[in-house]
């Protein structure tokens, strides 16, 4: 110790953030927690029900269906958008005015306001007057308000159009940060294009891809706007995401207890999934997390023993 | 192993507007160690990339063992290149890294294992073969990336592009010695690019000094120091660099502001020139030019004496025992074989002997 007292006054600088976060996140979340554990009819009329609402959420077939549906949607989105994003990023020019032009074009879907995106797509997909709808109708019967497959495909295409650019931009930035020497070394080693991608680019893109996958998973699992404006969750419940169902329960049916429990479970699922995903992917980057082979373990154990014991043990092992 | 010949090789990155590398014709002899020395942006790396084939020269031809390889792609040239920082495939073990160039060339598996073990033994990294390269010390990583070049049979040359840049200070010396030993053990032609003169002078049989895209002088470290044939060599090699002074020549007599400086050995020299002498060869003497001592840097084993006279300043490197008093007057002369006069193209034209007139 250097005898100096620790100065903790810097903590005061964090207070404004704590204050803001309290009002924007913690207190609203506590209200949700309140609703999920009590049946609240009015300010003075409430009943503690424990985990009843949670049980109802877990066993509700509608919610279960929406959960499976949303997981499927997220999985499909990741399977389409991540490879497509990498593919597009690799096609983009690396320098000069072409690079700038490509960046602007790719970024356009990202900077259009959400409600504009919704309205645009609603008109675009109309089978009577929409450019896309009419065009697709030339080849096969397309009607997103009647056909469940059409509705589902429309949501997928729309989300892909809207969010693949995010993956592309992230991967592009990742690719640009790979020093030229790696490509030169690969050329000297006689590596094929595929090998360059597999052994140079992909390992270097790991961190960016992790961020891209996390963001795309969270966003798609919370998807609301796209189905809300284009299909309204239908036909039937074929494009009803968890967010849409939650809104229906909370605001449509005003079933706040179930909605509260639903929200918390929803929130926790995304948190836990992201946490596990992140932890698994960064496992070998942690200090001291080196994989130790059994052979090395044995050798290390051996080294700790006193010398005479060691030589005996070595003989035994042989 | 091979002899590399460049014929009129030049390169421009912008289609001929400016040249990163001016035409160079030279031969790199088989089994020798060369150093390319020069400041950043002088064209060293461009030249190196032309030899390895990563860059196709805008002009000229490259020959390896008499065969024109100008249009041969890198991966068919059998050249090993080591970059500024260790370039390794991080997802592969050291062994996989070494196997990679052979597997890409469809070498039979048994042969691959044999070569990898051979090279690992040569480099002294047998025990690290099954580790991930990221777990190794940076100098060993650099050794592994060298190994990836050496693992191919009949490597024509090893090119080092400032290989010590990111190595910890403590290991720089070890790694340099190791590279030197490897050169001696393999007998492969080595080209070593650096901007550090100590590195170049200790590593190479022959040092090539480059400046602004041109080769300005090639020679042993000794000749570069004693006989700088170009102003840049005088300035860049040696610490501190050469002292320079604008002089006017008239029938080989050199004057500065009308005062005599010396006499060029070559007869009939006229017009504007530059006079240059290294601090090491500016020596205290009874006769010679009279300077005022401005400042003395005592470096322990020698002294750097900052001198001024009229409108110019010189630095002299004197013995530790030299009694220099700041503000005092002192006479300095120079060695006749070690002072040079350079023309306006910065090329040495003659040696200079001290003016017999001396003094003022």
XYZ file of C-alpha atoms in Angstrom:
678
model
C 0.000 0.000 0.000
C 1.199 3.490 -0.711
C -0.651 4.924 2.298
C -2.761 7.175 0.118
C -6.492 7.227 0.633
C -8.452 6.180 -2.387
C -10.387 9.027 -3.933
C -13.842 7.762 -4.791
C -15.372 11.058 -5.786
C -15.328 10.069 -9.455
C -18.409 7.975 -8.675
C -20.418 11.204 -8.494
C -19.837 11.596 -12.214
C -21.755 8.377 -12.783
C -24.822 9.650 -10.887
C -26.514 11.438 -13.837
C -26.349 8.236 -15.839
C -27.770 6.228 -12.940
C -30.590 8.787 -12.672
C -31.423 8.661 -16.378
C -31.212 4.879 -16.573
C -33.402 4.589 -13.471
C -36.218 6.520 -15.115
C -35.841 5.061 -18.597
C -35.179 1.432 -17.773
C -35.111 0.305 -14.163
C -38.337 1.868 -12.852
C -40.430 0.870 -15.905
C -38.978 -2.614 -15.631
C -39.917 -2.760 -11.947
C -43.455 -1.764 -12.882
C -43.519 -4.680 -15.286
C -42.212 -6.949 -12.547
C -44.986 -5.643 -10.256
C -47.677 -6.457 -12.777
C -46.236 -9.902 -13.394
C -46.373 -10.970 -9.745
C -49.677 -9.348 -8.696
C -53.123 -9.230 -10.176
C -53.700 -5.478 -10.193
C -57.245 -4.283 -10.759
C -56.860 -0.757 -9.410
C -54.663 1.380 -7.178
C -55.935 -0.204 -3.953
C -57.135 -3.503 -5.329
C -54.352 -5.962 -5.894
C -53.606 -9.582 -5.150
C -50.260 -11.320 -4.960
C -50.377 -14.324 -7.276
C -46.763 -15.472 -7.247
C -45.657 -17.259 -10.401
C -49.160 -17.905 -11.714
C -48.825 -15.549 -14.675
C -45.461 -17.034 -15.549
C -46.968 -20.508 -15.583
C -49.767 -19.307 -17.812
C -47.273 -17.762 -20.246
C -45.200 -20.942 -20.331
C -48.207 -23.130 -21.078
C -50.144 -20.806 -23.421
C -50.235 -22.527 -26.844
C -50.450 -19.181 -28.683
C -47.323 -17.905 -27.004
C -45.545 -21.231 -27.559
C -46.437 -21.104 -31.238
C -45.245 -17.507 -31.549
C -42.021 -18.440 -29.786
C -41.275 -21.286 -32.200
C -42.331 -19.110 -35.136
C -40.060 -16.278 -34.041
C -37.098 -18.606 -33.453
C -37.585 -20.043 -36.938
C -37.770 -16.560 -38.382
C -34.571 -15.480 -36.585
C -32.751 -18.612 -37.679
C -33.787 -18.098 -41.302
C -32.815 -14.440 -41.151
C -29.359 -15.274 -39.778
C -28.855 -18.058 -42.325
C -29.713 -15.720 -45.187
C -28.310 -12.383 -44.062
C -24.922 -13.371 -42.611
C -23.643 -15.250 -45.705
C -25.257 -12.693 -48.011
C -23.686 -9.826 -46.061
C -20.226 -11.438 -46.254
C -20.711 -12.129 -49.953
C -21.686 -8.514 -50.704
C -18.893 -7.088 -48.553
C -16.323 -9.115 -50.467
C -17.687 -7.795 -53.756
C -17.432 -4.163 -52.712
C -14.544 -2.122 -54.147
C -11.776 -1.460 -51.654
C -10.740 2.070 -52.575
C -11.418 5.086 -54.749
C -14.724 6.751 -55.554
C -16.290 3.367 -56.286
C -15.806 2.366 -52.657
C -17.560 5.525 -51.450
C -20.381 5.082 -53.952
C -20.867 1.456 -52.934
C -20.969 2.439 -49.251
C -23.685 5.026 -49.885
C -25.797 2.625 -51.936
C -25.461 -0.148 -49.370
C -26.339 2.176 -46.484
C -29.565 3.531 -48.038
C -31.964 0.952 -46.500
C -30.450 1.638 -43.073
C -31.132 5.360 -43.083
C -34.762 5.273 -44.209
C -37.135 5.901 -41.264
C -39.024 2.820 -40.103
C -42.510 4.059 -40.841
C -41.446 5.060 -44.347
C -40.003 1.575 -44.837
C -43.323 0.101 -43.738
C -45.472 2.274 -45.991
C -43.132 1.811 -48.938
C -43.255 -1.951 -48.619
C -46.985 -2.005 -48.073
C -47.519 -0.291 -51.387
C -44.654 -2.143 -53.079
C -46.115 -5.556 -52.219
C -49.741 -4.841 -53.188
C -50.703 -7.344 -55.842
C -52.932 -4.860 -57.685
C -50.825 -1.687 -57.900
C -47.486 -2.414 -56.157
C -44.394 -2.681 -58.340
C -43.112 -5.792 -56.578
C -46.526 -7.380 -56.085
C -47.577 -6.999 -59.717
C -44.183 -8.195 -60.949
C -44.216 -11.344 -58.836
C -47.830 -11.973 -59.862
C -46.646 -12.341 -63.469
C -44.885 -15.559 -62.521
C -47.045 -17.054 -59.807
C -50.042 -16.218 -57.759
C -48.983 -13.790 -55.064
C -51.214 -12.405 -52.361
C -49.748 -11.699 -48.982
C -53.054 -11.135 -47.219
C -54.336 -14.594 -48.128
C -51.347 -16.879 -48.605
C -49.307 -17.641 -45.469
C -46.175 -18.592 -47.443
C -46.342 -15.339 -49.416
C -46.672 -13.329 -46.207
C -43.788 -15.142 -44.534
C -41.551 -14.772 -47.611
C -42.411 -11.083 -47.859
C -41.344 -10.488 -44.258
C -38.083 -12.363 -44.894
C -37.316 -10.427 -48.081
C -38.191 -7.128 -46.456
C -36.003 -7.755 -43.424
C -33.184 -8.978 -45.655
C -33.433 -5.810 -47.750
C -33.554 -3.670 -44.632
C -30.853 -5.252 -42.492
C -28.351 -7.143 -44.669
C -26.590 -3.803 -45.279
C -25.761 -3.682 -41.573
C -23.984 -7.036 -41.821
C -22.330 -5.933 -45.055
C -21.000 -2.722 -43.523
C -19.677 -4.506 -40.438
C -17.966 -7.196 -42.511
C -16.644 -4.602 -44.956
C -15.043 -2.706 -42.089
C -13.620 -5.983 -40.803
C -12.193 -6.877 -44.199
C -10.641 -3.466 -44.609
C -8.786 -3.827 -41.334
C -6.917 -6.956 -42.496
C -3.351 -5.895 -43.311
C -2.318 -6.394 -46.940
C 0.592 -8.562 -45.792
C -1.814 -11.420 -45.001
C -3.004 -11.500 -48.584
C 0.567 -11.264 -49.840
C 1.695 -14.092 -47.584
C -1.227 -16.202 -48.785
C -0.227 -15.485 -52.389
C 3.321 -16.624 -51.641
C 1.945 -19.747 -49.957
C -0.067 -20.515 -53.062
C -3.413 -20.363 -51.265
C -6.582 -20.543 -53.360
C -9.298 -17.882 -53.096
C -11.324 -20.246 -50.972
C -8.368 -20.927 -48.674
C -7.746 -17.191 -48.310
C -11.350 -16.753 -47.225
C -11.298 -19.752 -44.899
C -7.917 -19.182 -43.228
C -7.272 -15.446 -43.495
C -10.547 -13.555 -43.767
C -12.925 -15.656 -41.703
C -10.677 -15.849 -38.611
C -10.061 -12.096 -38.782
C -13.794 -11.436 -39.170
C -14.706 -13.463 -36.097
C -15.292 -10.514 -33.795
C -17.270 -8.471 -36.328
C -19.357 -11.471 -37.262
C -20.096 -12.109 -33.622
C -21.403 -8.563 -33.272
C -23.359 -8.901 -36.517
C -24.965 -12.183 -35.446
C -25.822 -10.833 -31.990
C -27.379 -7.660 -33.374
C -29.310 -9.496 -36.058
C -30.530 -12.105 -33.596
C -31.723 -9.560 -31.044
C -33.342 -7.340 -33.659
C -35.075 -10.153 -35.484
C -36.250 -11.784 -32.271
C -37.829 -8.487 -31.260
C -39.165 -7.777 -34.764
C -42.321 -5.701 -34.665
C -42.549 -3.031 -37.351
C -42.228 -5.194 -40.448
C -45.109 -7.591 -39.768
C -47.131 -4.829 -38.080
C -47.243 -2.569 -41.134
C -47.180 -5.131 -43.929
C -49.131 -8.174 -42.749
C -50.435 -7.174 -39.330
C -49.288 -10.580 -38.117
C -51.542 -12.444 -40.519
C -52.941 -14.115 -42.408
C -54.172 -15.863 -39.279
C -51.210 -15.797 -36.970
C -48.722 -16.917 -39.618
C -46.456 -13.880 -39.291
C -47.265 -13.042 -35.692
C -43.958 -12.415 -33.941
C -43.532 -12.444 -30.164
C -43.553 -8.637 -30.098
C -46.804 -8.438 -31.994
C -48.441 -11.040 -29.762
C -47.173 -9.262 -26.655
C -48.638 -5.963 -27.816
C -51.954 -7.638 -28.532
C -52.061 -9.165 -25.038
C -50.951 -5.981 -23.277
C -52.823 -3.289 -25.176
C -55.467 -5.195 -27.118
C -56.673 -7.523 -24.363
C -55.330 -5.378 -21.507
C -54.146 -8.544 -19.773
C -51.335 -6.774 -17.951
C -50.391 -9.613 -15.600
C -49.745 -12.111 -18.366
C -48.153 -9.406 -20.509
C -45.798 -8.461 -17.655
C -44.691 -12.045 -17.083
C -44.370 -12.510 -20.857
C -42.184 -9.370 -21.138
C -39.831 -10.485 -18.386
C -39.411 -13.970 -19.807
C -38.921 -12.529 -23.294
C -36.320 -10.096 -21.988
C -34.492 -12.784 -19.997
C -34.452 -15.200 -22.924
C -32.730 -12.676 -25.198
C -30.288 -11.744 -22.440
C -29.378 -15.325 -21.646
C -29.123 -16.369 -25.275
C -26.838 -13.434 -26.101
C -24.751 -14.048 -23.005
C -24.236 -17.727 -23.785
C -23.481 -16.957 -27.413
C -20.922 -14.307 -26.484
C -19.291 -16.427 -23.795
C -18.916 -19.471 -26.008
C -17.432 -17.489 -28.873
C -14.928 -15.612 -26.724
C -13.951 -18.615 -24.627
C -10.415 -18.938 -25.955
C -9.747 -15.208 -25.726
C -10.000 -15.207 -21.958
C -6.737 -15.082 -20.031
C -5.752 -18.490 -18.751
C -8.372 -20.186 -20.877
C -5.802 -22.008 -22.977
C -6.850 -25.487 -23.891
C -4.625 -27.893 -22.043
C -4.184 -31.326 -23.547
C -4.147 -34.288 -21.137
C -0.507 -34.873 -22.052
C 0.474 -31.357 -21.033
C -1.535 -31.702 -17.828
C 0.372 -34.826 -16.934
C 3.690 -33.135 -17.655
C 2.738 -30.130 -15.543
C 1.682 -32.367 -12.663
C 4.931 -34.260 -12.958
C 6.989 -31.081 -12.837
C 5.499 -30.195 -9.446
C 6.707 -33.396 -7.781
C 10.081 -33.507 -6.032
C 12.904 -34.717 -8.210
C 13.244 -38.277 -6.899
C 9.550 -38.930 -7.052
C 9.509 -37.503 -10.541
C 12.073 -39.893 -11.973
C 10.261 -42.822 -10.378
C 6.936 -41.682 -11.783
C 8.454 -41.242 -15.189
C 9.721 -44.814 -15.113
C 6.331 -46.081 -14.080
C 4.651 -44.171 -16.886
C 7.006 -45.680 -19.427
C 19.272 -21.047 -54.420
C 19.581 -18.575 -57.131
C 20.983 -15.493 -58.657
C 18.500 -12.699 -59.132
C 19.034 -10.173 -61.880
C 17.078 -6.975 -62.413
C 17.263 -5.275 -65.775
C 16.005 -1.725 -65.958
C 13.308 -2.492 -63.396
C 11.183 0.546 -62.532
C 7.775 1.003 -61.015
C 5.119 3.655 -60.980
C 1.924 3.316 -58.952
C 0.106 6.049 -60.855
C 0.632 5.077 -64.461
C 3.891 6.900 -65.101
C 3.246 10.249 -63.440
C 5.657 9.616 -60.601
C 8.059 6.763 -60.092
C 8.267 4.967 -56.744
C 11.249 3.144 -58.151
C 13.586 4.512 -60.808
C 15.176 2.097 -63.293
C 17.561 -0.261 -61.530
C 19.882 -2.775 -63.119
C 21.742 -5.044 -60.765
C 22.526 -8.613 -59.838
C 21.979 -10.275 -56.477
C 24.585 -13.004 -56.268
C 23.707 -16.493 -55.133
C 24.071 -17.123 -51.414
C 24.918 -13.571 -50.404
C 23.173 -11.454 -47.817
C 22.089 -8.045 -49.002
C 20.564 -5.224 -47.060
C 18.375 -2.576 -48.632
C 18.757 0.494 -46.500
C 16.822 3.699 -46.820
C 14.225 5.928 -45.180
C 10.497 5.171 -45.292
C 9.013 5.683 -48.731
C 12.277 5.324 -50.645
C 11.089 2.338 -52.683
C 12.639 -0.486 -50.663
C 9.428 -2.429 -50.208
C 8.414 -1.792 -53.812
C 11.682 -3.329 -54.972
C 11.196 -6.264 -52.633
C 7.651 -6.904 -53.833
C 8.870 -6.841 -57.422
C 11.419 -9.538 -56.635
C 8.858 -11.701 -54.865
C 6.352 -11.147 -57.661
C 3.663 -9.509 -55.540
C 4.080 -6.513 -57.806
C 4.670 -6.537 -61.535
C 7.176 -3.818 -62.478
C 5.929 -1.126 -64.890
C 9.199 -1.441 -66.767
C 12.102 -3.832 -67.005
C 12.619 -7.529 -66.456
C 13.353 -9.801 -63.521
C 15.503 -12.899 -63.979
C 15.975 -15.728 -61.507
C 18.857 -17.992 -62.500
C 18.811 -16.555 -65.994
C 15.105 -17.323 -66.481
C 12.790 -14.403 -67.190
C 10.208 -14.476 -64.387
C 8.720 -11.001 -64.900
C 5.316 -12.522 -65.687
C 5.565 -15.473 -63.312
C 3.183 -15.198 -60.383
C 4.438 -15.131 -56.801
C 3.437 -18.629 -55.911
C 5.604 -20.128 -58.689
C 8.722 -18.157 -57.824
C 9.910 -20.113 -54.796
C 10.582 -17.034 -52.776
C 10.126 -16.737 -49.043
C 9.070 -13.385 -47.707
C 8.921 -12.254 -44.098
C 6.894 -9.164 -43.351
C 7.111 -6.332 -40.825
C 4.958 -8.223 -38.378
C 4.506 -11.981 -38.010
C 1.957 -13.062 -40.613
C 0.478 -16.326 -39.417
C -2.784 -18.196 -39.816
C -4.085 -17.874 -36.263
C -6.589 -20.694 -36.451
C -3.876 -23.195 -37.325
C -1.171 -24.670 -35.123
C 2.463 -23.969 -35.920
C 2.643 -27.352 -37.662
C -0.417 -26.606 -39.806
C 1.067 -23.216 -40.663
C 4.234 -24.873 -41.914
C 2.287 -27.514 -43.828
C 0.037 -24.959 -45.521
C 2.259 -23.939 -48.490
C 3.029 -27.592 -49.232
C -0.578 -28.742 -48.997
C -1.616 -25.962 -51.367
C 0.868 -27.394 -53.843
C -0.447 -30.951 -53.415
C 2.804 -32.326 -52.021
C 2.375 -35.973 -50.848
C 1.557 -36.259 -47.153
C 4.667 -38.194 -46.146
C 6.880 -35.636 -47.845
C 5.035 -32.797 -46.073
C 5.648 -34.319 -42.646
C 9.305 -34.874 -43.477
C 9.855 -31.290 -44.657
C 8.012 -29.791 -41.702
C 10.134 -31.748 -39.244
C 13.302 -30.797 -41.084
C 12.465 -27.109 -41.050
C 11.285 -27.187 -37.439
C 14.614 -28.708 -36.463
C 16.499 -26.109 -38.475
C 14.553 -23.279 -36.851
C 14.620 -24.860 -33.391
C 10.850 -24.828 -32.953
C 10.172 -28.592 -32.694
C 8.630 -28.293 -29.264
C 6.245 -25.559 -30.374
C 4.868 -27.416 -33.374
C 1.530 -28.238 -31.806
C 0.910 -24.890 -30.205
C -1.083 -22.022 -31.615
C 1.261 -19.329 -32.976
C -0.527 -16.651 -30.928
C 0.820 -18.302 -27.771
C 4.435 -17.823 -28.888
C 6.737 -14.892 -28.244
C 6.826 -12.374 -31.092
C 10.343 -13.277 -32.235
C 9.378 -16.953 -32.435
C 6.265 -15.993 -34.388
C 8.507 -14.246 -36.868
C 10.648 -17.411 -37.053
C 7.535 -19.471 -37.775
C 6.460 -17.145 -40.561
C 9.957 -17.469 -42.004
C 9.578 -21.240 -41.718
C 6.479 -21.117 -43.911
C 8.665 -19.698 -46.656
C 11.544 -22.099 -46.118
C 9.468 -25.245 -46.004
C 9.235 -25.373 -49.783
C 12.183 -27.067 -51.369
C 14.708 -25.140 -53.446
C 13.795 -21.742 -52.092
C 15.456 -19.192 -54.387
C 15.722 -16.361 -51.911
C 14.458 -15.089 -48.589
C 13.202 -11.537 -48.500
C 12.915 -9.783 -45.161
C 10.808 -6.643 -45.044
C 11.876 -4.921 -41.826
C 11.364 -8.133 -39.846
C 12.333 -6.665 -36.476
C 9.782 -3.824 -36.470
C 7.417 -5.261 -33.875
C 9.848 -7.449 -31.976
C 10.467 -6.625 -28.302
C 13.656 -4.669 -27.846
C 15.201 -7.524 -25.806
C 14.762 -10.092 -28.549
C 15.752 -7.973 -31.547
C 19.391 -8.855 -31.170
C 18.690 -12.566 -30.638
C 16.400 -12.746 -33.620
C 18.844 -10.928 -35.874
C 21.599 -13.358 -34.921
C 19.279 -16.244 -35.497
C 18.382 -14.982 -38.948
C 22.058 -14.483 -39.724
C 22.851 -18.041 -38.613
C 19.988 -19.376 -40.727
C 21.389 -17.558 -43.709
C 24.759 -19.195 -43.166
C 23.187 -22.615 -42.590
C 20.954 -22.582 -45.664
C 23.165 -20.611 -48.016
C 20.106 -18.997 -49.567
C 20.315 -15.529 -51.085
C 18.912 -13.065 -48.577
C 17.571 -9.582 -49.149
C 16.963 -7.669 -45.948
C 15.045 -4.413 -46.025
C 15.495 -2.005 -43.155
C 15.772 1.645 -42.276
C 18.048 0.886 -39.345
C 21.678 1.226 -40.337
C 22.997 -0.940 -37.490
C 20.743 -3.766 -38.591
C 21.833 -3.408 -42.207
C 25.527 -3.043 -41.503
C 25.720 -6.029 -39.153
C 23.513 -8.354 -41.163
C 24.598 -8.020 -44.738
C 27.617 -8.764 -46.902
C 26.615 -5.866 -49.062
C 24.465 -2.885 -48.236
C 22.460 -1.066 -50.891
C 21.436 2.420 -49.915
C 18.288 3.753 -51.530
C 16.852 7.238 -51.624
C 13.771 8.537 -53.422
C 13.382 5.466 -55.585
C 17.002 5.221 -56.667
C 19.900 3.072 -55.657
C 22.531 5.571 -54.565
C 25.393 3.349 -53.454
C 26.139 -0.308 -52.921
C 29.029 -1.625 -50.937
C 30.308 -3.073 -47.721
C 29.478 -1.265 -44.525
C 33.082 -0.075 -44.401
C 33.061 1.510 -47.848
C 29.725 3.195 -47.166
C 31.197 4.761 -44.097
C 34.634 5.690 -45.413
C 33.752 6.596 -48.985
C 30.182 7.841 -49.284
C 29.686 8.246 -53.022
C 26.436 10.125 -52.614
C 25.444 12.923 -50.262
C 22.545 10.829 -49.007
C 24.873 8.028 -47.914
C 26.968 10.530 -45.999
C 23.886 11.941 -44.340
C 21.997 8.692 -43.679
C 24.826 6.427 -42.552
C 26.785 7.355 -39.491
C 25.605 9.047 -36.367
C 25.634 11.972 -36.524
C 25.698 12.254 -40.319
C 28.161 14.028 -42.525
C 28.856 17.758 -42.295
C 28.013 19.553 -45.529
C 28.926 23.005 -46.815
C 28.124 24.839 -50.047
C 31.365 25.668 -51.805
C 32.437 27.386 -54.973
C 35.115 25.603 -57.000
C 37.585 27.430 -59.165
C 40.293 25.299 -60.783
C 39.623 22.730 -58.020
C 40.168 25.212 -55.201
C 37.102 25.158 -52.964
C 36.011 28.355 -51.228
C 33.070 29.266 -49.062
C 32.234 32.977 -49.054
C 35.613 33.568 -50.607
C 37.477 31.791 -47.850
C 39.465 28.676 -48.775
C 38.170 25.326 -47.495
C 40.339 22.834 -49.374
C 41.528 21.599 -52.719
C 39.852 18.837 -54.742
C 42.122 16.038 -55.909
C 40.457 16.060 -59.313
C 41.800 18.773 -61.578
C 39.760 21.436 -63.315
C 36.721 21.502 -61.019
C 34.620 24.655 -61.400
C 31.243 25.953 -60.239
C 28.915 25.267 -57.301
C 29.571 22.139 -55.294
C 29.038 20.742 -51.842
C 31.821 19.829 -49.515
C 31.323 16.978 -47.057
C 33.289 15.513 -44.198
C 32.199 13.044 -41.519
C 32.415 14.202 -37.880
C 34.859 11.334 -37.272
C 37.353 12.795 -39.746
C 37.173 16.385 -38.615
C 40.116 16.384 -36.263
C 41.682 18.957 -33.945
C 44.938 20.277 -35.380
C 47.334 23.186 -35.115
C 46.527 24.408 -38.608
C 43.225 24.024 -40.421
C 40.043 26.036 -40.074
C 39.408 28.039 -36.972
C 36.033 27.422 -35.333
C 34.263 28.601 -32.244
C 33.103 25.803 -29.911
C 29.355 26.259 -29.329
C 28.499 23.183 -27.364
C 30.056 19.921 -26.257
C 28.139 16.645 -25.901
C 30.084 14.225 -23.769
C 28.982 10.745 -24.807
C 31.272 8.911 -22.410
C 33.594 7.255 -24.906
C 33.763 10.189 -27.268
C 32.753 13.811 -27.485
C 30.560 15.546 -30.013
C 31.904 19.058 -30.422
C 29.516 21.506 -32.066
C 31.511 24.063 -34.006
C 30.566 27.237 -35.784
C 32.404 29.451 -38.183
C 30.950 32.523 -39.891
C 27.621 31.295 -41.277
C 27.953 27.522 -40.952
C 28.098 24.862 -38.298
C 30.002 21.568 -38.182
C 30.061 18.707 -35.707
C 33.291 16.943 -34.828
C 33.513 13.579 -33.094
C 36.624 13.740 -30.944
C 38.321 11.478 -28.479
C 37.068 11.615 -24.918
C 40.390 13.147 -23.844
C 39.948 16.187 -26.096
C 39.768 19.269 -23.917
C 36.928 21.301 -25.394
C 35.949 24.595 -23.805
C 32.654 26.112 -24.821
C 33.181 29.543 -26.369
C 36.856 28.972 -27.056
C 38.432 29.029 -30.499
C 39.807 25.783 -31.869
C 41.401 24.683 -35.098
C 40.122 21.643 -36.959
C 41.423 19.991 -40.059
C 40.341 16.923 -41.997
C 41.800 13.779 -43.435
C 42.601 14.215 -47.148
C 41.177 10.817 -48.131
C 38.030 11.203 -46.051
C 36.645 14.518 -47.236
C 34.667 14.720 -50.447
C 33.236 17.194 -52.863
C 29.821 16.457 -54.385
C 28.335 17.841 -57.570
C 24.825 19.262 -57.838
C 23.475 15.744 -58.511
C 24.770 14.856 -55.045
C 27.350 12.479 -56.503
C 30.911 12.485 -55.193
C 33.368 13.827 -57.766
C 36.601 13.942 -55.836
C 38.324 13.745 -52.495
C 39.449 16.989 -50.893
C 42.677 17.828 -49.143
C 42.821 20.584 -46.537
C 43.635 23.986 -47.897
C 47.319 24.730 -47.427
C 46.422 28.320 -46.641
C 44.591 27.136 -43.512
C 43.485 29.501 -40.793
C 41.351 32.306 -42.031
